[in-house]
CSV table of N, CA and C in Angstrom, one decimal:
chain,number,residue,atom,x,y,z
A,268,MET,N,-56.2,12.2,-78.2
A,268,MET,CA,-56.7,13.2,-78.4
A,268,MET,C,-58.2,13.3,-77.9
A,269,ALA,N,-59.5,13.3,-77.0
A,269,ALA,CA,-60.9,12.9,-78.0
A,269,ALA,C,-61.8,13.9,-78.4
A,270,THR,N,-62.3,12.8,-79.2
A,270,THR,CA,-63.2,14.4,-80.3
A,270,THR,C,-64.7,14.0,-80.3
A,271,VAL,N,-65.5,14.2,-79.5
A,271,VAL,CA,-66.8,14.3,-79.4
A,271,VAL,C,-67.9,14.7,-81.0
A,272,LEU,N,-68.6,14.0,-80.9
A,272,LEU,CA,-70.0,14.2,-82.5
A,272,LEU,C,-71.0,14.4,-81.6
A,273,LYS,N,-71.2,16.5,-81.8
A,273,LYS,CA,-72.4,16.1,-80.8
A,273,LYS,C,-73.8,15.7,-81.6
A,274,LYS,N,-75.0,15.6,-81.9
A,274,LYS,CA,-76.6,15.1,-81.4
A,274,LYS,C,-76.4,15.6,-82.3
A,275,GLU,N,-76.1,16.9,-81.7
A,275,GLU,CA,-77.2,18.1,-82.8
A,275,GLU,C,-76.0,18.8,-84.1
A,276,ASP,N,-74.7,17.6,-84.4
A,276,ASP,CA,-74.2,17.8,-85.6
A,276,ASP,C,-73.9,17.1,-86.7
A,277,ARG,N,-75.8,16.0,-86.2
A,277,ARG,CA,-75.3,15.0,-87.7
A,277,ARG,C,-75.9,16.0,-88.6
A,278,LYS,N,-75.4,15.2,-89.4
A,278,LYS,CA,-76.1,16.1,-91.0
A,278,LYS,C,-75.7,14.0,-91.5
A,279,PHE,N,-77.1,13.8,-92.1
A,279,PHE,CA,-77.0,13.0,-92.8
A,279,PHE,C,-77.1,12.8,-94.4
A,280,GLU,N,-75.9,12.5,-95.1
A,280,GLU,CA,-75.8,12.7,-96.7
A,280,GLU,C,-75.7,11.6,-97.9
A,281,GLU,N,-76.0,11.1,-98.8
A,281,GLU,CA,-76.2,10.3,-99.5
A,281,GLU,C,-74.3,10.0,-100.2
A,282,ASN,N,-74.2,9.5,-99.4
A,282,ASN,CA,-73.1,8.6,-100.6
A,282,ASN,C,-72.5,8.8,-101.8
A,283,PRO,N,-71.2,9.6,-102.1
A,283,PRO,CA,-71.1,10.0,-103.7
A,283,PRO,C,-71.7,8.4,-104.6
A,284,GLY,N,-72.2,8.4,-105.6
A,284,GLY,CA,-72.3,7.1,-106.2
A,284,GLY,C,-72.8,6.0,-106.3
A,285,ARG,N,-73.9,6.6,-106.1
A,285,ARG,CA,-75.1,5.5,-105.5
A,285,ARG,C,-76.4,5.2,-105.6
A,286,VAL,N,-76.6,5.0,-106.5
A,286,VAL,CA,-77.6,4.6,-107.8
A,286,VAL,C,-78.7,4.1,-106.3
A,287,ASP,N,-80.6,3.6,-107.4
A,287,ASP,CA,-80.9,4.0,-106.6
A,287,ASP,C,-81.0,1.8,-106.6
A,288,PRO,N,-82.1,0.6,-106.1
A,288,PRO,CA,-82.5,1.3,-105.0
A,288,PRO,C,-81.1,1.1,-103.5
A,289,PHE,N,-79.9,1.6,-104.1
A,289,PHE,CA,-78.8,2.0,-102.9
A,289,PHE,C,-78.6,2.4,-102.6
A,290,ARG,N,-79.4,3.6,-102.0
A,290,ARG,CA,-79.2,4.7,-101.4
A,290,ARG,C,-78.9,5.3,-100.1
A,291,LEU,N,-77.2,4.5,-99.7
A,291,LEU,CA,-77.2,4.3,-98.8
A,291,LEU,C,-76.9,6.2,-97.9
A,292,CYS,N,-76.5,6.3,-96.6
A,292,CYS,CA,-76.9,7.9,-96.1
A,292,CYS,C,-75.7,7.5,-95.1
A,293,SER,N,-75.0,8.7,-94.9
A,293,SER,CA,-73.4,9.1,-94.7
A,293,SER,C,-74.1,10.0,-93.1
A,294,ASP,N,-73.6,10.2,-92.0
A,294,ASP,CA,-73.5,11.3,-90.3
A,294,ASP,C,-71.6,12.3,-92.0
A,295,VAL,N,-71.7,12.8,-91.9
A,295,VAL,CA,-71.2,14.0,-92.6
A,295,VAL,C,-70.1,14.7,-91.4
A,296,SER,N,-70.6,14.5,-89.8
A,296,SER,CA,-69.4,14.6,-89.1
A,296,SER,C,-68.6,14.6,-89.0
A,297,LYS,N,-68.2,13.7,-88.6
A,297,LYS,CA,-66.8,12.5,-89.1
A,297,LYS,C,-65.5,13.3,-89.5
A,298,VAL,N,-65.9,13.6,-90.7
A,298,VAL,CA,-65.1,13.9,-91.6
A,298,VAL,C,-65.7,15.2,-91.6
A,299,LYS,N,-66.2,16.0,-91.6
A,299,LYS,CA,-65.6,17.3,-90.7
A,299,LYS,C,-65.3,18.3,-89.8
A,300,SER,N,-65.4,16.9,-88.7
A,300,SER,CA,-64.2,16.9,-87.5
A,300,SER,C,-62.6,16.3,-88.1
A,301,GLY,N,-62.9,15.7,-89.0
A,301,GLY,CA,-61.4,15.6,-89.1
A,301,GLY,C,-60.6,13.8,-88.8
A,302,ILE,N,-61.8,13.4,-88.2
A,302,ILE,CA,-61.3,12.1,-87.6
A,302,ILE,C,-61.1,11.9,-89.2
A,303,ASN,N,-59.8,10.6,-88.6
A,303,ASN,CA,-59.6,9.9,-90.0
A,303,ASN,C,-58.4,8.0,-89.4
A,304,PRO,N,-59.7,7.4,-88.9
A,304,PRO,CA,-58.9,6.7,-88.4
A,304,PRO,C,-58.3,5.8,-89.0
A,305,ARG,N,-57.1,4.5,-88.6
A,305,ARG,CA,-56.4,4.3,-89.1
A,305,ARG,C,-56.8,2.5,-88.6
A,306,ASN,N,-57.1,2.5,-88.1
A,306,ASN,CA,-57.5,0.3,-88.1
A,306,ASN,C,-59.1,0.2,-87.7
A,307,LEU,N,-59.9,1.0,-87.1
A,307,LEU,CA,-61.3,1.2,-85.6
A,307,LEU,C,-62.1,2.1,-87.0
A,308,ASN,N,-62.3,1.5,-88.4
A,308,ASN,CA,-63.5,2.9,-89.3
A,308,ASN,C,-65.0,2.6,-88.2
A,309,PHE,N,-65.1,4.0,-88.6
A,309,PHE,CA,-67.2,4.0,-87.8
A,309,PHE,C,-67.7,4.7,-88.6
A,310,ASP,N,-68.9,4.6,-88.8
A,310,ASP,CA,-69.3,5.3,-89.5
A,310,ASP,C,-71.9,5.4,-88.6
A,311,LEU,N,-71.5,6.0,-88.7
A,311,LEU,CA,-73.6,6.5,-88.6
A,311,LEU,C,-74.1,6.8,-89.8
A,312,ARG,N,-75.3,5.5,-90.3
A,312,ARG,CA,-75.8,5.5,-91.4
A,312,ARG,C,-77.0,5.5,-91.0
A,313,GLN,N,-77.8,6.0,-92.1
A,313,GLN,CA,-79.3,6.1,-92.6
A,313,GLN,C,-80.2,5.7,-93.7
A,314,LEU,N,-80.5,4.2,-93.4
A,314,LEU,CA,-80.6,3.3,-94.3
A,314,LEU,C,-82.6,3.9,-94.5
A,315,ASN,N,-82.5,4.3,-95.9
A,315,ASN,CA,-84.3,5.3,-96.1
A,315,ASN,C,-84.6,4.6,-96.2
A,316,PRO,N,-86.5,4.2,-96.2
A,316,PRO,CA,-87.4,3.6,-96.9
A,316,PRO,C,-86.7,3.2,-97.9
A,317,GLN,N,-87.0,1.2,-98.1
A,317,GLN,CA,-87.2,1.1,-99.4
A,317,GLN,C,-86.2,0.8,-99.8
A,318,GLN,N,-84.9,1.2,-99.2
A,318,GLN,CA,-83.3,0.9,-99.7
A,318,GLN,C,-82.5,0.0,-99.3
A,319,PHE,N,-82.0,-0.5,-100.0
A,319,PHE,CA,-80.7,-1.1,-100.2
A,319,PHE,C,-79.7,-1.0,-99.0
A,320,SER,N,-78.9,-1.3,-97.8
A,320,SER,CA,-77.4,-0.6,-97.4
A,320,SER,C,-76.1,-0.4,-98.0
A,321,SER,N,-76.2,-1.6,-99.5
A,321,SER,CA,-75.2,-2.6,-100.2
A,321,SER,C,-75.1,-3.5,-100.7
A,322,LEU,N,-74.5,-4.4,-102.0
A,322,LEU,CA,-74.8,-4.7,-102.6
A,322,LEU,C,-74.9,-6.2,-101.3
A,323,TYR,N,-75.1,-7.2,-101.9
A,323,TYR,CA,-74.9,-8.4,-100.8
A,323,TYR,C,-72.9,-8.4,-101.1
A,324,HIS,N,-72.5,-9.1,-100.1
A,324,HIS,CA,-71.4,-9.4,-99.7
A,324,HIS,C,-70.6,-9.7,-98.6
A,325,PHE,N,-69.5,-10.1,-98.5
A,325,PHE,CA,-68.8,-10.4,-97.4
A,325,PHE,C,-67.3,-9.7,-97.7
A,326,HIS,N,-66.4,-10.0,-96.6
A,326,HIS,CA,-65.3,-8.9,-96.5
A,326,HIS,C,-64.5,-10.3,-96.2
A,327,ARG,N,-62.8,-10.1,-97.0
A,327,ARG,CA,-62.1,-10.8,-96.1
A,327,ARG,C,-60.9,-11.1,-95.5
A,328,ASN,N,-61.1,-9.5,-94.8
A,328,ASN,CA,-60.0,-9.0,-94.2
A,328,ASN,C,-61.1,-8.1,-93.0
A,329,ALA,N,-62.0,-7.7,-93.2
A,329,ALA,CA,-62.4,-6.9,-92.1
A,329,ALA,C,-63.6,-7.8,-91.2
A,330,GLU,N,-64.2,-6.9,-90.2
A,330,GLU,CA,-64.9,-8.2,-89.5
A,330,GLU,C,-65.4,-6.8,-89.1
A,331,GLU,N,-66.6,-6.0,-88.7
A,331,GLU,CA,-68.1,-5.4,-88.8
A,331,GLU,C,-68.9,-6.5,-87.0
A,332,LEU,N,-69.0,-4.7,-86.6
A,332,LEU,CA,-70.4,-4.3,-86.2
A,332,LEU,C,-71.4,-3.1,-85.8
A,333,PHE,N,-73.0,-4.0,-86.5
A,333,PHE,CA,-73.6,-2.8,-86.8
A,333,PHE,C,-74.7,-2.7,-85.1
A,334,MET,N,-74.6,-1.7,-84.9
A,334,MET,CA,-76.1,-1.3,-83.2
A,334,MET,C,-76.7,-0.9,-84.2
A,335,VAL,N,-78.2,-1.3,-84.2
A,335,VAL,CA,-78.8,-0.2,-85.4
A,335,VAL,C,-79.7,0.7,-83.6
A,336,LEU,N,-79.5,1.7,-84.2
A,336,LEU,CA,-80.4,2.8,-82.9
A,336,LEU,C,-81.6,3.3,-82.5
A,337,SER,N,-82.1,3.1,-84.3
A,337,SER,CA,-83.4,3.6,-84.5
A,337,SER,C,-84.3,3.0,-85.7
A,338,GLY,N,-85.4,2.7,-85.6
A,338,GLY,CA,-85.7,2.5,-86.6
A,338,GLY,C,-86.1,0.2,-86.7
A,339,SER,N,-86.1,0.0,-88.2
A,339,SER,CA,-85.7,-1.8,-88.3
A,339,SER,C,-85.3,-1.6,-89.3
A,340,MET,N,-85.1,-2.8,-89.4
A,340,MET,CA,-84.7,-3.5,-91.3
A,340,MET,C,-83.9,-4.5,-90.8
A,341,THR,N,-84.9,-5.3,-92.2
A,341,THR,CA,-84.3,-6.3,-92.5
A,341,THR,C,-82.6,-7.0,-92.7
A,342,LEU,N,-82.4,-8.0,-92.3
A,342,LEU,CA,-81.0,-8.1,-92.3
A,342,LEU,C,-80.2,-9.6,-93.4
A,343,ARG,N,-80.6,-9.3,-94.5
A,343,ARG,CA,-79.9,-10.9,-95.0
A,343,ARG,C,-78.9,-11.3,-94.8
A,344,THR,N,-78.3,-13.1,-94.7
A,344,THR,CA,-77.1,-13.7,-94.8
A,344,THR,C,-77.4,-14.7,-95.1
A,345,PRO,N,-76.0,-15.5,-95.6
A,345,PRO,CA,-76.5,-17.3,-96.0
A,345,PRO,C,-77.4,-18.0,-95.4
A,346,GLN,N,-77.9,-17.4,-93.7
A,346,GLN,CA,-78.5,-18.3,-93.0
A,346,GLN,C,-80.3,-18.0,-93.9
A,347,GLY,N,-80.7,-16.8,-94.1
A,347,GLY,CA,-81.8,-16.4,-94.4
A,347,GLY,C,-81.9,-14.7,-93.9
A,348,LEU,N,-83.1,-14.0,-93.9
A,348,LEU,CA,-83.9,-13.5,-93.8
A,348,LEU,C,-84.0,-12.5,-92.2
A,349,GLU,N,-83.8,-12.3,-91.8
A,349,GLU,CA,-83.7,-12.2,-90.4
A,349,GLU,C,-84.5,-10.7,-90.5
A,350,VAL,N,-85.8,-9.4,-89.3
A,350,VAL,CA,-85.9,-8.5,-88.5
A,350,VAL,C,-84.6,-8.0,-87.9
A,351,VAL,N,-84.5,-7.2,-87.9
A,351,VAL,CA,-83.3,-6.4,-87.1
A,351,VAL,C,-84.1,-5.1,-86.3
A,352,SER,N,-83.9,-5.2,-85.0
A,352,SER,CA,-84.2,-3.5,-84.8
A,352,SER,C,-83.8,-2.9,-83.8
A,353,GLU,N,-84.0,-1.8,-83.0
A,353,GLU,CA,-83.3,-0.4,-83.2
A,353,GLU,C,-82.7,-1.0,-81.1
A,354,GLY,N,-81.5,-1.3,-81.5
A,354,GLY,CA,-81.0,-1.5,-79.3
A,354,GLY,C,-80.1,-3.3,-80.0
A,355,ASP,N,-80.3,-3.9,-81.2
A,355,ASP,CA,-79.3,-5.4,-81.2
A,355,ASP,C,-78.7,-4.8,-82.0
A,356,LEU,N,-77.0,-5.3,-81.6
A,356,LEU,CA,-76.2,-6.1,-82.1
A,356,LEU,C,-76.1,-6.8,-83.1
A,357,VAL,N,-75.4,-6.3,-84.0
A,357,VAL,CA,-75.4,-7.5,-85.4
A,357,VAL,C,-73.7,-7.5,-85.8
A,358,PHE,N,-73.0,-8.9,-85.4
A,358,PHE,CA,-72.1,-9.2,-85.2
A,358,PHE,C,-71.3,-10.1,-86.8
A,359,PHE,N,-70.1,-9.6,-87.7
A,359,PHE,CA,-70.1,-9.7,-88.9
A,359,PHE,C,-68.7,-10.4,-88.6
A,360,GLU,N,-68.4,-12.2,-88.9
A,360,GLU,CA,-67.3,-12.4,-89.3
A,360,GLU,C,-66.2,-12.6,-90.8
A,361,ILE,N,-65.0,-12.4,-91.2
A,361,ILE,CA,-64.1,-12.6,-92.0
A,361,ILE,C,-65.0,-13.6,-92.7
A,362,GLY,N,-65.8,-13.9,-94.3
A,362,GLY,CA,-65.8,-14.9,-94.7
A,362,GLY,C,-67.0,-14.4,-95.3
A,363,GLU,N,-67.2,-15.9,-95.9
A,363,GLU,CA,-68.3,-16.1,-96.6
A,363,GLU,C,-69.2,-16.0,-95.0
A,364,THR,N,-69.6,-17.1,-94.2
A,364,THR,CA,-70.4,-16.7,-93.4
A,364,THR,C,-70.5,-15.4,-93.2
A,365,GLY,N,-69.8,-14.3,-93.4
A,365,GLY,CA,-70.0,-12.9,-92.7
A,365,GLY,C,-71.3,-11.5,-94.2
A,366,ALA,N,-71.0,-13.1,-94.2
A,366,ALA,CA,-71.9,-12.1,-95.3
A,366,ALA,C,-72.9,-11.4,-95.4
A,367,HIS,N,-73.8,-10.0,-95.9
A,367,HIS,CA,-74.9,-9.2,-95.0
A,367,HIS,C,-75.0,-8.5,-96.3
A,368,GLN,N,-76.7,-8.0,-95.5
A,368,GLN,CA,-77.1,-6.8,-97.0
A,368,GLN,C,-78.2,-6.4,-96.0
A,369,PHE,N,-78.1,-5.3,-95.8
A,369,PHE,CA,-79.3,-5.3,-95.1
A,369,PHE,C,-80.8,-4.1,-96.1
A,370,PHE,N,-81.8,-4.8,-95.7
A,370,PHE,CA,-83.2,-3.7,-96.2
A,370,PHE,C,-84.2,-2.4,-95.5
A,371,ASN,N,-84.6,-1.4,-95.8
A,371,ASN,CA,-85.2,-1.4,-95.0
A,371,ASN,C,-86.6,-1.4,-95.7
A,372,HIS,N,-87.3,-2.4,-94.8
A,372,HIS,CA,-88.7,-2.2,-95.3
A,372,HIS,C,-89.2,-2.0,-94.6
A,373,THR,N,-89.2,-0.5,-94.0
A,373,THR,CA,-89.9,0.0,-93.0
A,373,THR,C,-90.8,1.3,-93.9
A,374,SER,N,-91.6,2.5,-92.7
A,374,SER,CA,-91.4,3.5,-93.4
A,374,SER,C,-90.9,4.3,-93.2
A,375,GLU,N,-90.0,4.3,-92.0
A,375,GLU,CA,-89.1,5.1,-91.8
A,375,GLU,C,-87.2,4.5,-91.7
A,376,PRO,N,-86.7,5.7,-91.5
A,376,PRO,CA,-85.3,5.6,-91.4
A,376,PRO,C,-85.0,4.8,-90.5
A,377,CYS,N,-83.6,4.2,-90.5
A,377,CYS,CA,-83.1,3.1,-89.4
A,377,CYS,C,-82.1,3.4,-89.5
A,378,VAL,N,-81.7,4.0,-88.6
A,378,VAL,CA,-80.7,4.4,-88.1
A,378,VAL,C,-79.7,3.9,-86.9
A,379,TYR,N,-78.3,3.6,-87.8
A,379,TYR,CA,-77.4,2.6,-86.9
A,379,TYR,C,-75.9,3.1,-87.3
A,380,LEU,N,-74.8,2.6,-86.1
A,380,LEU,CA,-73.6,2.9,-85.9
A,380,LEU,C,-73.1,1.3,-87.3
A,381,ASP,N,-72.1,2.2,-88.2
A,381,ASP,CA,-72.0,1.0,-88.0
A,381,ASP,C,-70.1,1.2,-88.2
A,382,ILE,N,-69.6,-0.2,-87.2
A,382,ILE,CA,-68.2,-0.6,-86.8
A,382,ILE,C,-67.5,-1.5,-87.4
A,383,ARG,N,-65.9,-0.9,-88.7
A,383,ARG,CA,-65.5,-2.4,-89.0
A,383,ARG,C,-64.2,-1.9,-88.6
A,384,THR,N,-63.2,-3.1,-88.1
A,384,THR,CA,-61.3,-3.0,-88.4
A,384,THR,C,-61.3,-2.4,-89.5
A,385,PHE,N,-59.8,-3.1,-90.8
A,385,PHE,CA,-59.2,-2.1,-91.4
A,385,PHE,C,-57.7,-2.4,-91.2
A,386,LEU,N,-57.2,-3.1,-92.2
A,386,LEU,CA,-55.5,-3.4,-91.3
A,386,LEU,C,-55.1,-3.4,-93.0
A,387,ASP,N,-55.3,-1.5,-93.4
A,387,ASP,CA,-54.7,-1.4,-95.2
A,387,ASP,C,-55.5,-1.6,-95.9
A,388,VAL,N,-55.2,-3.6,-96.2
A,388,VAL,CA,-56.2,-4.0,-97.1
A,388,VAL,C,-57.2,-5.0,-96.6
A,389,ASP,N,-58.0,-4.7,-98.2
A,389,ASP,CA,-59.2,-5.8,-97.6
A,389,ASP,C,-59.6,-6.2,-98.2
A,390,VAL,N,-60.3,-7.5,-99.6
A,390,VAL,CA,-60.5,-7.8,-101.0
A,390,VAL,C,-62.5,-7.7,-100.4
A,391,CYS,N,-63.5,-7.8,-100.1
A,391,CYS,CA,-64.9,-7.2,-100.8
A,391,CYS,C,-65.3,-8.0,-102.0
A,392,GLU,N,-66.2,-9.4,-101.2
A,392,GLU,CA,-67.1,-9.9,-102.2
A,392,GLU,C,-68.0,-10.3,-102.7
A,393,TYR,N,-69.0,-10.1,-103.6
A,393,TYR,CA,-70.3,-9.7,-104.0
A,393,TYR,C,-70.5,-11.8,-104.3
A,394,PRO,N,-71.0,-12.5,-103.7
A,394,PRO,CA,-72.1,-13.5,-104.4
A,394,PRO,C,-72.4,-12.9,-105.8
A,395,ASP,N,-74.4,-12.2,-105.8
A,395,ASP,CA,-74.9,-12.0,-105.7
A,395,ASP,C,-74.3,-12.4,-107.5
A,396,SER,N,-73.2,-10.6,-107.8
A,396,SER,CA,-72.7,-10.5,-109.4
A,396,SER,C,-71.1,-11.1,-109.9
A,397,GLY,N,-71.1,-11.6,-108.5
A,397,GLY,CA,-69.2,-12.3,-108.8
A,397,GLY,C,-68.8,-11.6,-109.5
A,398,LYS,N,-68.4,-10.4,-108.6
A,398,LYS,CA,-67.1,-9.5,-108.5
A,398,LYS,C,-66.6,-9.9,-107.2
A,399,ILE,N,-65.4,-8.8,-107.2
A,399,ILE,CA,-64.5,-8.9,-105.7
A,399,ILE,C,-64.3,-7.3,-105.9
A,400,LEU,N,-64.0,-6.3,-105.0
A,400,LEU,CA,-63.8,-5.4,-104.5
A,400,LEU,C,-62.4,-5.3,-104.0
A,401,ILE,N,-60.8,-4.2,-104.1
A,401,ILE,CA,-60.1,-4.6,-103.2
A,401,ILE,C,-59.7,-2.5,-103.0
A,402,ALA,N,-60.2,-2.8,-101.7
A,402,ALA,CA,-59.9,-1.8,-101.2
A,402,ALA,C,-58.5,-2.0,-100.0
A,403,PRO,N,-58.2,-0.3,-100.4
A,403,PRO,CA,-58.6,1.4,-99.9
A,403,PRO,C,-59.3,1.9,-101.8
A,404,THR,N,-59.0,0.8,-102.3
A,404,THR,CA,-58.5,1.4,-104.0
A,404,THR,C,-59.9,1.3,-105.1
A,405,PHE,N,-60.9,1.1,-104.5
A,405,PHE,CA,-62.0,0.9,-104.5
A,405,PHE,C,-62.4,0.1,-106.1
A,406,ASP,N,-61.0,-0.6,-106.4
A,406,ASP,CA,-60.8,-1.2,-107.7
A,406,ASP,C,-62.2,-2.4,-107.5
A,407,VAL,N,-62.0,-2.6,-109.0
A,407,VAL,CA,-63.8,-3.6,-108.9
A,407,VAL,C,-63.2,-4.8,-110.1
A,408,PHE,N,-63.3,-6.5,-109.5
A,408,PHE,CA,-63.0,-7.0,-110.8
A,408,PHE,C,-64.4,-7.7,-111.2
A,409,SER,N,-64.3,-8.8,-111.8
A,409,SER,CA,-65.3,-9.6,-112.0
A,409,SER,C,-63.9,-10.9,-111.5
A,410,LYS,N,-65.0,-11.4,-110.7
A,410,LYS,CA,-64.1,-13.2,-110.0
A,410,LYS,C,-63.4,-14.0,-111.3
A,411,GLU,N,-64.5,-14.2,-111.7
A,411,GLU,CA,-64.8,-15.0,-112.9
A,411,GLU,C,-63.9,-14.9,-114.4
A,412,PRO,N,-63.2,-15.2,-115.6
A,412,PRO,CA,-62.3,-16.6,-115.0
A,412,PRO,C,-61.8,-16.4,-114.5
A,413,ARG,N,-61.2,-17.7,-112.6
A,413,ARG,CA,-60.1,-17.1,-112.1
A,413,ARG,C,-59.5,-17.7,-112.6
A,414,LEU,N,-58.3,-17.4,-112.7
A,414,LEU,CA,-56.7,-18.5,-113.0
A,414,LEU,C,-56.4,-18.9,-112.4
A,415,GLY,N,-55.0,-19.5,-112.9
A,415,GLY,CA,-54.2,-20.1,-111.4
A,415,GLY,C,-52.6,-18.8,-111.8
A,416,LEU,N,-52.3,-19.5,-110.4
A,416,LEU,CA,-51.1,-18.2,-110.2
A,416,LEU,C,-50.2,-18.5,-111.4
A,417,PHE,N,-49.9,-19.3,-111.9
A,417,PHE,CA,-48.9,-19.4,-113.1
A,417,PHE,C,-49.9,-19.0,-114.4
A,418,ASP,N,-50.5,-19.1,-114.6
A,418,ASP,CA,-51.6,-18.5,-116.6
A,418,ASP,C,-50.3,-17.0,-116.2
A,419,GLY,N,-50.3,-17.2,-118.3
A,419,GLY,CA,-50.3,-16.7,-118.1
A,419,GLY,C,-48.1,-16.0,-118.7
A,420,GLU,N,-47.6,-17.4,-117.3
A,420,GLU,CA,-46.4,-16.9,-117.3
A,420,GLU,C,-45.2,-17.5,-118.1
A,421,GLU,N,-46.4,-18.7,-118.8
A,421,GLU,CA,-45.2,-19.8,-119.2
A,421,GLU,C,-44.3,-18.9,-120.3
A,422,GLN,N,-44.0,-18.0,-121.0
A,422,GLN,CA,-42.6,-17.4,-121.3
A,422,GLN,C,-41.8,-16.4,-120.5
A,423,VAL,N,-42.1,-16.7,-119.4
A,423,VAL,CA,-40.6,-16.6,-118.6
A,423,VAL,C,-39.2,-16.2,-118.6
A,424,ILE,N,-38.7,-17.8,-119.5
A,424,ILE,CA,-37.3,-17.2,-120.1
A,424,ILE,C,-36.7,-16.7,-121.4
A,425,GLU,N,-38.2,-16.7,-122.5
A,425,GLU,CA,-38.4,-15.7,-123.6
A,425,GLU,C,-37.7,-14.2,-123.2
A,426,LYS,N,-39.0,-13.8,-122.3
A,426,LYS,CA,-38.7,-12.3,-121.7
A,426,LYS,C,-37.7,-12.4,-121.0
A,427,TRP,N,-36.7,-12.9,-120.4
A,427,TRP,CA,-35.5,-13.2,-120.0
A,427,TRP,C,-35.0,-13.1,-120.3
A,428,LYS,N,-34.7,-13.7,-121.5
A,428,LYS,CA,-32.9,-13.3,-122.8
A,428,LYS,C,-33.3,-12.5,-123.4
A,429,GLU,N,-34.6,-11.1,-123.9
A,429,GLU,CA,-34.8,-10.6,-124.3
A,429,GLU,C,-34.2,-9.3,-123.1
A,430,LEU,N,-34.1,-9.4,-122.0
A,430,LEU,CA,-33.8,-8.4,-121.2
A,430,LEU,C,-32.5,-8.7,-120.5
A,431,GLU,N,-31.6,-9.4,-121.3
A,431,GLU,CA,-30.6,-9.5,-121.3
A,431,GLU,C,-30.1,-9.0,-122.4
A,432,GLU,N,-30.2,-9.5,-123.5
A,432,GLU,CA,-30.1,-8.3,-124.7
A,432,GLU,C,-30.2,-7.8,-124.3
A,433,GLY,N,-30.4,-6.8,-124.0
A,433,GLY,CA,-30.9,-5.4,-124.2
A,433,GLY,C,-30.0,-4.4,-122.9
A,434,SER,N,-29.8,-4.9,-122.4
A,434,SER,CA,-28.8,-4.9,-121.6
A,434,SER,C,-27.6,-5.4,-121.4
A,435,GLN,N,-27.1,-5.8,-122.4
A,435,GLN,CA,-26.2,-5.7,-123.5
A,435,GLN,C,-25.3,-4.9,-124.4
A,436,PRO,N,-23.8,-5.1,-123.4
A,436,PRO,CA,-23.1,-3.1,-124.2
A,436,PRO,C,-22.5,-3.2,-125.7
């Protein structure tokens, strides 16, 4: 079934839990229409003047494609800063080379379409602050200290002995 989101039904609302200067707004008509994508997620975003879209980040399991519909904003990537404007398409690949953040350097709102893949679980990494986020639960962890896979598993034999003793009649 096709669902049409009419321009006249758009209403931008600030995303919950945001703080200055990260007050990104999203069109709520998608939610109100009952659209719940499985693998291809999208949002119509409005980035107001002097606000950042999000923390500088990259995804380990999601690609993103943004199209600027109106206005202009500054894009930060590992290569530096670049102004993107109405009609520009910006693709972000998986991994560190796809790291990005937008800042609205203008005095007018910038509206863009945010399209991204979502395949069950994603890990989003924030290089500036050393955090990782697990989606869709939105659990946030410090990346440091990094642990080895077998750290904390030194007592496995004792654990098994306890379990064996506990299961004896």
